[in-house]
Short mmCIF file of C-alpha atoms in Angstrom, two decimals:
data_model
loop_
_atom_site.label_atom_id
_atom_site.label_comp_id
_atom_site.label_asym_id
_atom_site.label_seq_id
_atom_site.Cartn_x
_atom_site.Cartn_y
_atom_site.Cartn_z
CA SER A 1157 -42.28 -8.27 -8.08
CA GLU A 1158 -43.92 -10.99 -10.19
CA HIS A 1159 -41.89 -9.82 -13.19
CA LEU A 1160 -38.61 -10.06 -11.22
CA TRP A 1161 -39.48 -13.57 -10.07
CA GLN A 1162 -39.94 -14.64 -13.72
CA LEU A 1163 -36.49 -13.24 -14.56
CA GLY A 1164 -34.99 -15.61 -12.01
CA LEU A 1165 -34.26 -13.20 -9.18
CA LYS A 1166 -35.23 -14.78 -5.88
CA SER A 1167 -34.42 -11.73 -3.78
CA PHE A 1168 -34.89 -8.26 -5.16
CA CYS A 1169 -34.42 -4.74 -3.92
CA GLN A 1170 -36.75 -1.76 -3.89
CA HIS A 1171 -33.95 0.46 -5.26
CA PRO A 1172 -31.93 -1.37 -7.94
CA GLU A 1173 -29.52 1.58 -8.33
CA THR A 1174 -28.01 0.96 -4.87
CA ALA A 1175 -24.92 -1.25 -4.84
CA SER A 1176 -25.90 -3.03 -1.63
CA CYS A 1177 -28.74 -4.79 -3.41
CA ALA A 1178 -28.15 -8.57 -3.00
CA ARG A 1179 -29.29 -10.69 -5.92
CA ALA A 1180 -29.37 -14.50 -5.58
CA MET A 1181 -28.62 -16.65 -8.59
CA THR A 1182 -31.47 -18.79 -9.91
CA ALA A 1183 -31.12 -22.49 -9.18
CA ARG A 1184 -31.63 -23.55 -12.78
CA TYR A 1185 -28.58 -21.55 -13.94
CA LYS A 1186 -26.21 -23.01 -11.37
CA LYS A 1187 -23.33 -25.22 -12.50
CA ASN A 1188 -24.39 -27.97 -10.13
CA ARG A 1189 -27.50 -28.66 -12.22
CA LYS A 1190 -25.23 -30.32 -14.82
CA HIS A 1191 -23.57 -32.42 -12.14
CA ARG A 1192 -26.79 -34.03 -10.85
CA GLY A 1193 -26.38 -37.79 -10.95
CA GLN A 1194 -22.60 -37.62 -11.24
CA VAL A 1195 -21.27 -38.98 -7.97
CA SER A 1196 -18.46 -36.52 -7.14
CA ALA A 1197 -19.89 -33.41 -8.87
CA GLY A 1198 -16.62 -32.64 -10.66
CA HIS A 1199 -14.39 -32.72 -7.58
CA GLY A 1200 -12.83 -36.15 -8.07
CA ARG A 1201 -13.25 -39.42 -6.18
CA ILE A 1202 -9.74 -39.75 -4.75
CA GLY A 1203 -8.80 -36.25 -3.53
CA LYS A 1204 -12.31 -35.35 -2.43
CA HIS A 1205 -13.72 -31.85 -2.01
CA ARG A 1206 -12.72 -31.05 1.56
CA LYS A 1207 -13.20 -27.67 3.26
CA HIS A 1208 -9.64 -26.32 3.79
CA PRO A 1209 -7.27 -29.11 2.79
CA SER A 1210 -4.10 -27.01 3.17
CA GLY A 1211 -5.24 -24.82 6.07
CA CYS A 1212 -7.11 -21.51 6.30
CA GLY A 1213 -5.57 -18.21 5.28
CA ASN A 1214 -1.80 -17.91 5.74
CA ALA A 1215 -1.45 -21.35 7.35
CA GLY A 1216 1.75 -23.21 6.55
CA GLY A 1217 3.84 -20.20 5.56
CA GLN A 1218 6.88 -21.72 7.26
CA HIS A 1219 5.92 -25.31 6.46
CA HIS A 1220 4.03 -26.64 3.43
CA HIS A 1221 3.56 -23.21 1.77
CA ARG A 1222 7.16 -22.12 2.32
CA ILE A 1223 8.08 -22.02 -1.39
CA ASN A 1224 5.23 -19.62 -2.15
CA PHE A 1225 6.05 -17.34 0.78
CA ASP A 1226 9.77 -17.26 -0.01
CA LYS A 1227 9.13 -16.60 -3.68
CA TYR A 1228 6.35 -14.02 -3.55
CA HIS A 1229 6.69 -12.56 -0.03
CA PRO A 1230 10.38 -12.46 0.89
CA GLY A 1231 11.06 -11.11 4.37
CA TYR A 1232 7.53 -11.85 5.59
CA PHE A 1233 8.79 -13.72 8.66
CA GLY A 1234 11.34 -12.51 11.17
CA LYS A 1235 12.38 -9.27 12.82
CA VAL A 1236 14.69 -6.40 11.85
CA GLY A 1237 16.40 -3.76 13.97
CA MET A 1238 16.13 -2.80 17.59
CA ARG A 1239 13.01 -2.34 19.65
CA THR A 1240 12.35 1.11 21.04
CA PHE A 1241 10.39 0.94 24.27
CA HIS A 1242 7.98 3.88 24.64
CA LEU A 1243 8.71 5.32 21.20
CA ASN A 1244 7.95 9.05 21.18
CA LYS A 1245 7.41 10.10 17.59
CA ASP A 1246 7.40 13.80 18.48
CA LYS A 1247 11.18 13.63 18.88
CA LEU A 1248 11.56 12.27 15.36
CA HIS A 1249 9.25 14.86 13.76
CA CYS A 1250 11.46 17.29 11.82
CA PRO A 1251 9.99 18.82 8.62
CA VAL A 1252 12.69 20.43 6.46
CA VAL A 1253 12.86 23.37 4.07
CA ASN A 1254 15.68 24.20 1.69
CA VAL A 1255 17.46 27.54 1.43
CA ASP A 1256 16.20 28.10 -2.13
CA LYS A 1257 12.55 27.92 -0.94
CA ILE A 1258 13.02 30.06 2.17
CA TRP A 1259 11.64 33.24 0.56
CA SER A 1260 8.41 31.44 -0.32
CA LEU A 1261 7.56 31.40 3.41
CA ILE A 1262 6.97 35.18 3.28
CA PRO A 1263 3.72 36.52 1.77
CA LEU A 1264 4.00 38.11 -1.70
CA GLU A 1265 3.28 41.68 -0.52
CA LYS A 1266 6.10 41.51 2.03
CA ARG A 1267 8.45 40.02 -0.56
CA LEU A 1268 7.80 42.97 -2.87
CA TYR A 1269 8.24 45.40 0.04
CA PHE A 1270 11.63 43.92 1.01
CA ALA A 1271 12.71 43.84 -2.64
CA LYS A 1272 12.36 47.66 -2.69
CA ASN A 1273 13.67 48.33 0.85
CA THR A 1274 16.95 46.42 0.92
CA SER A 1275 18.11 48.31 4.02
CA LYS A 1276 15.80 46.18 6.17
CA ALA A 1277 16.24 42.43 6.59
CA PRO A 1278 13.08 40.29 6.74
CA VAL A 1279 12.61 37.90 9.65
CA ILE A 1280 11.54 34.46 8.45
CA ASP A 1281 10.15 32.22 11.21
CA CYS A 1282 10.38 28.67 9.89
CA ARG A 1283 8.67 27.19 12.96
CA ARG A 1284 5.55 29.27 12.29
CA ALA A 1285 5.48 27.97 8.71
CA GLY A 1286 5.73 24.39 10.00
CA TYR A 1287 9.42 23.68 9.28
CA PHE A 1288 11.96 22.77 11.94
CA LYS A 1289 15.18 22.39 9.99
CA VAL A 1290 16.75 24.48 7.20
CA LEU A 1291 18.84 22.58 4.63
CA GLY A 1292 21.35 24.00 2.18
CA LYS A 1293 20.06 22.96 -1.26
CA GLY A 1294 20.01 25.59 -4.01
CA LYS A 1295 20.95 29.25 -4.12
CA ILE A 1296 19.83 31.97 -1.73
CA HIS A 1297 19.10 35.61 -2.58
CA THR A 1298 21.94 38.06 -2.00
CA GLN A 1299 19.68 40.12 0.26
CA PRO A 1300 20.37 39.38 3.96
CA VAL A 1301 17.66 37.64 5.96
CA ILE A 1302 17.13 36.70 9.60
CA ILE A 1303 16.01 33.07 9.73
CA LYS A 1304 14.60 31.52 12.90
CA ALA A 1305 14.57 27.71 13.04
CA LYS A 1306 15.14 24.82 15.41
CA LEU A 1307 18.03 23.34 13.38
CA PHE A 1308 20.34 24.41 10.53
CA SER A 1309 22.61 22.24 8.41
CA LYS A 1310 26.22 23.39 7.99
CA ARG A 1311 25.73 24.19 4.29
CA ALA A 1312 22.56 26.18 4.99
CA GLU A 1313 24.24 28.16 7.75
CA LYS A 1314 27.21 28.94 5.50
CA LYS A 1315 25.00 30.11 2.59
CA ILE A 1316 22.87 32.31 4.84
CA LYS A 1317 25.90 33.92 6.46
CA ASP A 1318 27.65 34.42 3.09
CA ALA A 1319 24.54 36.34 1.93
CA GLY A 1320 24.87 38.57 5.03
CA GLY A 1321 22.02 36.92 6.93
CA VAL A 1322 21.73 35.56 10.45
CA CYS A 1323 20.70 32.11 11.73
CA VAL A 1324 18.71 32.27 14.96
CA LEU A 1325 18.29 28.98 16.84
CA GLN A 1326 14.93 28.41 18.51
CA ALA A 1327 14.07 25.63 20.93
#
């Protein structure tokens, strides 16, 4: 500890590798040592070094700091849209899957089985895989499938039916 005191560390830690170790700066290295004897210590006589001359934090965003807020934070103040009282986010939750990825919801062994046995149509339950809605992006296999989902887009329904498959709506 004597060695650390000579290095100029007033407070020292038992474990220097930890980040929470607080080290105080030595007084003789501080900038204020140079300002001793100078009346205003580098902060000017007229303006004076006051605590929060323009307000703390975001004060004055609509008044004396308006230019900064308008320039760097447009849209910070004000409201947009309608309020929804008692917003239930469960109603809005609707994960989607596209028609081209629908076969990836079946395990690989079953995919290989249905590739050989084309007489049977696989049943793909999108709800079990975590998807509520089927969208119509991409191409679908020509093999017919039975797809269970909460919602289908028109394009998805058309592509599935054109391939000989069936869309089953589930609540």
